[in-house]
Coordinates of C-alpha atoms and ligand atoms in Angstrom, one line a residue:
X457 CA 148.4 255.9 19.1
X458 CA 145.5 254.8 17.7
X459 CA 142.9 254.1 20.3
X460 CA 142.2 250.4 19.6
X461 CA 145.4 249.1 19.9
X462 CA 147.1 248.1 22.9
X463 CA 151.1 248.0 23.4
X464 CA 152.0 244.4 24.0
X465 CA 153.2 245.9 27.5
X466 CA 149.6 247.3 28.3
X467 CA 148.4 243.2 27.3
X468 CA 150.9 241.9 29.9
X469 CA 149.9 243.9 32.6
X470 CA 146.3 243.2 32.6
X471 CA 147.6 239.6 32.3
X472 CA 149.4 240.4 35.5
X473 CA 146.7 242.1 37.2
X474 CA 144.3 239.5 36.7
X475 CA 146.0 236.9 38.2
X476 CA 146.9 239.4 41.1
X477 CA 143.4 239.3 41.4
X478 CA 142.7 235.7 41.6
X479 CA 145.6 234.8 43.6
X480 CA 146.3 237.7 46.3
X481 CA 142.8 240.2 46.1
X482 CA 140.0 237.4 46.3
X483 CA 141.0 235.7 49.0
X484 CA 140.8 238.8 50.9
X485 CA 137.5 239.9 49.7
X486 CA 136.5 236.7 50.6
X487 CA 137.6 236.9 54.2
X488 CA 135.9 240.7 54.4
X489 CA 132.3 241.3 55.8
X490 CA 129.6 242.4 52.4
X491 CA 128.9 245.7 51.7
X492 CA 131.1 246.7 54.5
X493 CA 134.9 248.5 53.7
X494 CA 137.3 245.9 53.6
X495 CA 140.5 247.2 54.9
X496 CA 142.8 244.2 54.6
X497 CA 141.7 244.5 50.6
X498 CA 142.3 248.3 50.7
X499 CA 145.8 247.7 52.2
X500 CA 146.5 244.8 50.0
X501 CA 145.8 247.3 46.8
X502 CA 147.9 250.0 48.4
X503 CA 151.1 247.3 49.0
X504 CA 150.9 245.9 45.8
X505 CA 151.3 249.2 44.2
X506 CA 148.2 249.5 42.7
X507 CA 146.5 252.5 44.0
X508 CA 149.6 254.7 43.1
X509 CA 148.3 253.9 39.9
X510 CA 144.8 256.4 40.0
X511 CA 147.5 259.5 40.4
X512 CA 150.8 260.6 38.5
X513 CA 153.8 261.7 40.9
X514 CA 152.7 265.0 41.0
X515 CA 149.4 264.2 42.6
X516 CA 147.1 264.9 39.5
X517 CA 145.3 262.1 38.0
X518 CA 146.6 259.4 36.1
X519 CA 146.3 258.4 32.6
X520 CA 142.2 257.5 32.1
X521 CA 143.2 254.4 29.8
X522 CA 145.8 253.1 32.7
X523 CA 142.3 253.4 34.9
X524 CA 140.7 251.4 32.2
X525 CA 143.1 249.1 32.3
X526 CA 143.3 248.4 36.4
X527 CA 139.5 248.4 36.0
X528 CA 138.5 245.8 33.6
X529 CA 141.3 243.6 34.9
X530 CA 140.6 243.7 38.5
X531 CA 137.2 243.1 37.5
X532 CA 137.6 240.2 35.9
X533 CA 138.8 238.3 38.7
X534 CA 137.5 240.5 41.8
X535 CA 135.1 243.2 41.9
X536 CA 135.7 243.9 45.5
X537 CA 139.0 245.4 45.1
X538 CA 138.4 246.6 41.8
X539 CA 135.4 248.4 43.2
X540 CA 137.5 249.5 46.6
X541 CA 140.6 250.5 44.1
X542 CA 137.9 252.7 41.9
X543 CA 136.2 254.0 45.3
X544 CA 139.6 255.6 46.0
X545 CA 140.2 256.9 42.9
X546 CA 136.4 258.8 43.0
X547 CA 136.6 259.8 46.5
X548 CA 140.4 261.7 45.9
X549 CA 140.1 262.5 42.5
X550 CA 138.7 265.6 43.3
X551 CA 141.7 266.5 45.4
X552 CA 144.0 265.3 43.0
X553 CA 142.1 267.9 40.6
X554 CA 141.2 270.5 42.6
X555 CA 143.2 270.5 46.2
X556 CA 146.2 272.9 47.4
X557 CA 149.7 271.4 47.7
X558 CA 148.9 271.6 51.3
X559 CA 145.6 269.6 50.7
X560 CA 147.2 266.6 48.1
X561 CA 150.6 266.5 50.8
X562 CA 147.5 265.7 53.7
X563 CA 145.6 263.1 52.0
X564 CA 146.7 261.7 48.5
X565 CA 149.6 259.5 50.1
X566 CA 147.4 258.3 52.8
X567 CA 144.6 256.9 50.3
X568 CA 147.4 255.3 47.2
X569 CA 149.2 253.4 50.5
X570 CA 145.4 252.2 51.6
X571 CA 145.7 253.8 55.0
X572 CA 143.2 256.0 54.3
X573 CA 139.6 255.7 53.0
X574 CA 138.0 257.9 51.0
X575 CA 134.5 258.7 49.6
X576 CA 132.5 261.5 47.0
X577 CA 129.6 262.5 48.6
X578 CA 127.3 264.2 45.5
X579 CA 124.1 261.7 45.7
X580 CA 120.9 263.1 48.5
X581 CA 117.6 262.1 48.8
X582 CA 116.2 264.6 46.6
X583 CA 118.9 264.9 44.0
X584 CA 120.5 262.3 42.2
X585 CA 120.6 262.2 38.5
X586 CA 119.9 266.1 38.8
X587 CA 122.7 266.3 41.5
X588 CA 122.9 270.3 40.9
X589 CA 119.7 270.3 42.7
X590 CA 121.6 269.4 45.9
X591 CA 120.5 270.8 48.8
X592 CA 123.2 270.3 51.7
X593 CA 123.3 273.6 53.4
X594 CA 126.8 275.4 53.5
X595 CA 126.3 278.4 56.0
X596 CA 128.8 281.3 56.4
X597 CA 130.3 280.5 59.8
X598 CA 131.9 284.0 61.1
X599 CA 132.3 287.3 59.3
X600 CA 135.1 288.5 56.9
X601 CA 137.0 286.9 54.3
X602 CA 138.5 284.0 56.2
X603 CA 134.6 282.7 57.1
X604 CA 134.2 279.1 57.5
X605 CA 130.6 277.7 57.1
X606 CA 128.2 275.1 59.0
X607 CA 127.1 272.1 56.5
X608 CA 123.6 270.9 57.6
X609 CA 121.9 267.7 55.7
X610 CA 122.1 264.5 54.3
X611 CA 123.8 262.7 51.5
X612 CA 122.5 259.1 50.5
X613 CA 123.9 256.2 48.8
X614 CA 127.4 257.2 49.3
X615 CA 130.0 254.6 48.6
X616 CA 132.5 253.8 52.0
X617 CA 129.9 255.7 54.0
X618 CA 129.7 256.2 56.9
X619 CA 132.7 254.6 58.1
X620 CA 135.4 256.1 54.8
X621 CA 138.5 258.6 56.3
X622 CA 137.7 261.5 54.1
X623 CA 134.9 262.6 52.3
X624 CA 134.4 264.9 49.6
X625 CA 131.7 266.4 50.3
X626 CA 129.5 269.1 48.1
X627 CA 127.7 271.9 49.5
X628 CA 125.1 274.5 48.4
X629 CA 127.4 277.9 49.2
X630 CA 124.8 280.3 47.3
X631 CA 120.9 279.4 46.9
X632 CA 119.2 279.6 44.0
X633 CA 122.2 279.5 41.7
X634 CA 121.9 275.8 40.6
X635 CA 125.3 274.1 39.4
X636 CA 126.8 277.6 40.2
X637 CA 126.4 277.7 44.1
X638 CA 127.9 274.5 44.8
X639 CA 131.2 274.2 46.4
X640 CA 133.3 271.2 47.8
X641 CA 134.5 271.1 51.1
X642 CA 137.4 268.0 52.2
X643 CA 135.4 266.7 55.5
X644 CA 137.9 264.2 57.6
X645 CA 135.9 261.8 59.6
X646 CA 135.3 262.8 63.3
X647 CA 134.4 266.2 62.6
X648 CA 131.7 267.3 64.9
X649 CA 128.3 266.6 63.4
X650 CA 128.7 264.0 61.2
X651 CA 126.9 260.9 61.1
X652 CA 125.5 258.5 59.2
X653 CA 124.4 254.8 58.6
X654 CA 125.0 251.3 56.6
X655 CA 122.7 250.8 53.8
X656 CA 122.3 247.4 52.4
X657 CA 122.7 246.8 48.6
X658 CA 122.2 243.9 45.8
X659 CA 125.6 244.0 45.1
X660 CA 128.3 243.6 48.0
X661 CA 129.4 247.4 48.0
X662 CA 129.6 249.4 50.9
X663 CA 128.2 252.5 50.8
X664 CA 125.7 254.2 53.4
X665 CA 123.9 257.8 54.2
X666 CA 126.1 260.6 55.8
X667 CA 123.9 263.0 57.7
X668 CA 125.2 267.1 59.1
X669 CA 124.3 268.6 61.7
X670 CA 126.1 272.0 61.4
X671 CA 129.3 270.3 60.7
X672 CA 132.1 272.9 60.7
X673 CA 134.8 273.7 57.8
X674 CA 137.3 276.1 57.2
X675 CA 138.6 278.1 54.2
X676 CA 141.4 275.4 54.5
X677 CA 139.0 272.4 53.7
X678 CA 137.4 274.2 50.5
X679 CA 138.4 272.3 47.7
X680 CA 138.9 274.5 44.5
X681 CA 137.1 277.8 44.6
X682 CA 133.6 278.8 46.5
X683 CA 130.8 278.2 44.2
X684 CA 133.3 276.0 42.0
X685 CA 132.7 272.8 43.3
X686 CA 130.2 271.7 40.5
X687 CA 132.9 271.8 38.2
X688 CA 135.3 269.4 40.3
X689 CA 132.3 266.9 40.5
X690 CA 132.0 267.0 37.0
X691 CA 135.5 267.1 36.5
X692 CA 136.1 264.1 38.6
X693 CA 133.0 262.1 36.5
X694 CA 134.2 263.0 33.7
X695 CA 137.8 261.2 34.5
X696 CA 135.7 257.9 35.5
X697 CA 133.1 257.3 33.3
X698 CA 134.9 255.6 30.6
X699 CA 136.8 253.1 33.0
X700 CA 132.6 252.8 34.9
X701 CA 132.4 251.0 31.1
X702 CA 135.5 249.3 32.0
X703 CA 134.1 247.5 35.0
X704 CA 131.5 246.6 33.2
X705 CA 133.6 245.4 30.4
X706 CA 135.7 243.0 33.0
X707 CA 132.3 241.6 34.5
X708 CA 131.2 241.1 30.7
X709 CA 134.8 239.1 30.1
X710 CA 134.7 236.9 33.0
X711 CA 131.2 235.9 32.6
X712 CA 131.8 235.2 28.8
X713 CA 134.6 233.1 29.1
X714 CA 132.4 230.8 32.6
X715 CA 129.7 230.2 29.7
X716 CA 132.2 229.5 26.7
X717 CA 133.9 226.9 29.3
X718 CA 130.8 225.5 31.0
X719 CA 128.8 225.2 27.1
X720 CA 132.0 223.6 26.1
X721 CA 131.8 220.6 28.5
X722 CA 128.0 220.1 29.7
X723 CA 126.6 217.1 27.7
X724 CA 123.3 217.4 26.7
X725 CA 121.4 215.6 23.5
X726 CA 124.1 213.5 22.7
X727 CA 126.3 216.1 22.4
X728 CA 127.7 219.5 24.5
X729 CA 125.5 222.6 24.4
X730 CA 128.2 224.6 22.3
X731 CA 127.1 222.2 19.1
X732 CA 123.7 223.9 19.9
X733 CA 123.9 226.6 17.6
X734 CA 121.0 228.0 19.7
X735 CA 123.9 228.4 22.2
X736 CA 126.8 229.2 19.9
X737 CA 125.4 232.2 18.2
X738 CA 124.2 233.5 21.3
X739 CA 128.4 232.9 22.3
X740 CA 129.1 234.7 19.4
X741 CA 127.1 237.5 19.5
X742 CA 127.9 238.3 23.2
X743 CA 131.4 238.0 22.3
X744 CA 131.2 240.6 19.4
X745 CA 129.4 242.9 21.6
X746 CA 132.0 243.0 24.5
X747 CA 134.9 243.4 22.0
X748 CA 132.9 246.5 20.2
X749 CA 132.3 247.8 24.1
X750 CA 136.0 247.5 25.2
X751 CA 137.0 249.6 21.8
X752 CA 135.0 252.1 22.7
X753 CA 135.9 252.7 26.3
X754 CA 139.4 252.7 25.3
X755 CA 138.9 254.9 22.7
X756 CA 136.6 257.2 24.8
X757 CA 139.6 256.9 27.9
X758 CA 142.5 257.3 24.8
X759 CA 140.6 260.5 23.7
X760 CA 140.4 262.2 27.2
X761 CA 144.2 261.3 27.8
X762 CA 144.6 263.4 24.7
X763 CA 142.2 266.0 25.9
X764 CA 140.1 265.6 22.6
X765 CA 137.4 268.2 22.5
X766 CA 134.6 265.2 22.4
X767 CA 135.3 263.5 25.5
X768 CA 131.7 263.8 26.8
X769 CA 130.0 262.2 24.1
X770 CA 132.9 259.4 23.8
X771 CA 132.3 258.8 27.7
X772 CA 128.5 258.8 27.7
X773 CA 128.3 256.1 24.8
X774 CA 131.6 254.1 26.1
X775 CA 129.7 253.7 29.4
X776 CA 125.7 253.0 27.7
X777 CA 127.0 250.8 25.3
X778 CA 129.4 248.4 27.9
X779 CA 127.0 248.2 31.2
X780 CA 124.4 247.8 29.0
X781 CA 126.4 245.5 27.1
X782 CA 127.6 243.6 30.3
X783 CA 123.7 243.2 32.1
X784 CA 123.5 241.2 28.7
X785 CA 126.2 239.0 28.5
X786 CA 125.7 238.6 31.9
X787 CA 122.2 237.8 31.6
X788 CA 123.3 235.2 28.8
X789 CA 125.9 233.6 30.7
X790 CA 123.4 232.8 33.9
X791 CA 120.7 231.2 31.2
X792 CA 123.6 228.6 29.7
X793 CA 124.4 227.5 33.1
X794 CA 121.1 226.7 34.4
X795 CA 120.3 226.8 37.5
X796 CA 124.0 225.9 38.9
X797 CA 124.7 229.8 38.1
X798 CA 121.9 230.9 40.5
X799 CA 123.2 229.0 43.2
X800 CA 124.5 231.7 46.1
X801 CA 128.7 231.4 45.5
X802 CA 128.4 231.0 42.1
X803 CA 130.7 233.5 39.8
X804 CA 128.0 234.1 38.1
X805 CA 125.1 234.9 40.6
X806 CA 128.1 236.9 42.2
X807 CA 128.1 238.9 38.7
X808 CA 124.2 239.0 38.7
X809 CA 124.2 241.1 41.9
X810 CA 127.1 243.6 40.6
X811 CA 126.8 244.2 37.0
X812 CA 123.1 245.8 37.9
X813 CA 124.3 249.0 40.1
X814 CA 126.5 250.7 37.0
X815 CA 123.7 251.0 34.9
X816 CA 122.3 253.7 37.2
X817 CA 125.4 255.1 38.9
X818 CA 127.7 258.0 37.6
X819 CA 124.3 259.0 35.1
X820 CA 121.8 256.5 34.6
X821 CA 121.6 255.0 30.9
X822 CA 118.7 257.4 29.8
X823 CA 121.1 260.4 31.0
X824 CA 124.3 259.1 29.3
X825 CA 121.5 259.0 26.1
X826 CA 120.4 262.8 27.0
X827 CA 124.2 263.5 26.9
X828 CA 124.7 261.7 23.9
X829 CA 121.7 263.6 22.2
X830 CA 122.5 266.8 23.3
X831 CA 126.2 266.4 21.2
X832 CA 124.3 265.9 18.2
X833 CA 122.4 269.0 18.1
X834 CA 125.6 270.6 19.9
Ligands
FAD1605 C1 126.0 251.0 44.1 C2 125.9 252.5 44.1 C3 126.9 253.3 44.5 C4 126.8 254.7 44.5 N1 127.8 255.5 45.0 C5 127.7 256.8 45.0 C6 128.8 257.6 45.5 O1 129.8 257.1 45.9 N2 128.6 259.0 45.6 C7 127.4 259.6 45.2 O2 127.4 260.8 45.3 N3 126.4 258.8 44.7 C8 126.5 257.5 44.6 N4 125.5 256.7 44.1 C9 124.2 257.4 43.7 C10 124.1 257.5 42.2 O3 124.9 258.5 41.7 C11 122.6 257.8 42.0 O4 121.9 256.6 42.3 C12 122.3 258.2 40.5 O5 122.8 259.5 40.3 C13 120.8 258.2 40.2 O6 120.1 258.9 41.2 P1 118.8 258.3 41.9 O7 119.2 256.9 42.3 O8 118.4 259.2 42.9 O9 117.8 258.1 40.7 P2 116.9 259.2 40.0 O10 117.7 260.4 39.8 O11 115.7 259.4 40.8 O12 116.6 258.5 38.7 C14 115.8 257.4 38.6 C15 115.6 256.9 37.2 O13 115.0 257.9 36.4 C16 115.5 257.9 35.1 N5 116.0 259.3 34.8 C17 116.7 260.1 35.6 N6 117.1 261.2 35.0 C18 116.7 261.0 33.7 C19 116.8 261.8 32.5 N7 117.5 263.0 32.5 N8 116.3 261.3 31.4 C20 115.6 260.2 31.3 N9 115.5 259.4 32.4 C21 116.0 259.8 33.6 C22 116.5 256.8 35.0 O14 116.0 255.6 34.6 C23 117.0 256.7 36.5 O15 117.6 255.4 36.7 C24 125.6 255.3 44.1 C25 124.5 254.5 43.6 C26 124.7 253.1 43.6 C27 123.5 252.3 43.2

């Protein structure tokens, strides 16, 4: 399949799922409390079916274009759930990836029906774009082979922290060994130890700190191998970052289409500000750049789907190129309106607030460049 082309089956859903967003998802995460989890919302995504979407039947991880697809979709109409329906995705990928039968049987049914919440703890106060500096203790709990260990720390700026049902959480197992001492542990909520607190954000995202104090887990809540769990983060990032572009891709669309609509109809100098060609050809040019975006994180999702061998540099330019891309257009689409667009409710100071955060989640912009860089000398 060639990677910019869409079956007309793949257009009609994300017809369909836009207008499940408008009609059944907003009103709920319009009822729901900011930057807290909104559960109704979560449910709502598990009912309609959608959250079975982020794994196949066997429990590994769907098709990255169908998370493309749910992504830019949702977005366009409601970045709550499409941010709540990604949150799940990220916070069980890595036991879709990595987790025993026993382990996917425990928690990925829980989190696609929206009964359960879940959450990737990587991100601490001292390592965040370097996250294999991480420094979350994992101490040997017992002797022997079957040891546990004690995690003792604090991760920060954790999405459905602190109140999520599941975290996956990852540990320093050996010290000194960088991205080769890191495991990750499965932590359910209520184990003894672990805390944490509400941060407030731009955007209306929940997310908080999660702090351990000697937190126990077993052999039975490692996720993959000891020392392996740098590899399942990555693994897990690597899945998401195209459909991060997506997101952004969604925000770009619906706040393209307010400021063809609202340029269209606001009279100004005998005329409406589309015959502006000041206006027009900023239009156009936002336009072009969404529709070379979307190619690219379709092409980039298309090319992991087929396990393509340059997967990392398609992600890291799919994800620069459309959150860049949609801080732009969204940028653009406020200066059209006026200063109706920066009233608080407005679709567009809504966007303003969310389309900032993904430039510096999931690697920065400079990183995805470093990544990008880094293939060319590869
Ligand atoms: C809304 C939101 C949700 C998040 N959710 C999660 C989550 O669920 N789980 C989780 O683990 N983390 C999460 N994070 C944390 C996120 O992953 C980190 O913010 C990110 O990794 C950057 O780390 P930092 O904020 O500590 O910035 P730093 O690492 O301190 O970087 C600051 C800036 O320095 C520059 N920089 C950094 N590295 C380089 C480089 N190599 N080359 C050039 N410039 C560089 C960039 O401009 C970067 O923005 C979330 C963050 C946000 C904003």
């Amino acid at each position: 399949m060639p990677a910019f082309a869409l079956e007309p089956e793949q257009h009609k859903w994300c017809e369909e799922l836009r207008t499940l967003g408008a009609r059944e998802l907003r009103p709920l995460a319009e009822a729901g409390e900011e930057g807290r989890i909104n559960r109704e919302l979560v449910a709502a995504l598990g009912e309609l079916g959608l959250l079975g979407r982020l794994f196949a039947p066997d429990g590994r991880p769907a098709s990255a274009l169908d998370l493309c697809l749910l992504r830019e979709s949702l977005a366009y109409s409601c970045t709550e759930a499409e941010t709540a329906l990604a949150l799940q995705g990220l916070g069980a990928g890595p036991v879709a990836l990595a987790g025993t039968d026993a382990q996917r049987a425990r928690w990925l049914g829980e989190v696609t029906s929206g009964r359960a919440v879940a959450a990737f703890a990587l991100s601490e106060p001292g390592a965040g774009s370097d996250a294999a500096a991480l420094g979350l203790q994992a101490e040997p709990d017992g002797t022997g082979a079957g040891h546990g260990w004690r995690l003792t720390g604090e991760k920060t700026w954790i999405s459905n922290a602190p109140h999520a049902d599941v975290f996956t959480v990852f540990a320093r197992t050996t010290q000194g060994a960088g991205s080769r001492g890191v495991s990750a542990f499965l932590v359910p909520a209520g184990r003894p130890g672990l805390g944490g607190e509400p941060l407030e954000m731009l955007s209306p995202h929940p997310i908080g700190t999660l702090t351990f104090d000697g937190v126990p887990v077993s052999r039975d809540d490692l996720l993959g191998e000891a020392d392996g769990g740098f590899g399942v983060a990555m693994r897990t990032l690597n899945l998401f970052r195209p459909s991060v572009g997506a997101f952004a891709t969604g925000m770009a669309q619906a706040a393209l289409d307010a400021a063809v609509e609202h340029a269209g109809e606001r009279r100004a100098f005998g005329g409406t500000l589309s015959d502006l060609q000041a206006v027009s050809h900023q239009l156009a040019e936002t336009a072009t750049r969404i529709e070379a975006a979307r190619l690219m994180v379709y092409a980039a999702a298309a090319a992991h789907d087929r396990g393509e061998p340059d997967i990392a540099r398609r992600a890291a330019m799919a994800k620069l190129l459309a959150t860049e891309t949609a801080q732009q257009a969204v940028d653009t689409a406020v200066q059209i309106h006026g200063a109706a667009a920066l009233q608080r409710g407005h679709l567009l100071e809504h966007l303003y607030r969310e389309v900032r955060a993904p430039r510096i989640y999931e690697g920065a912009s400079e990183v995805q460049r470093s990544i990008i860089a880094k293939e060319l000398y590869r």
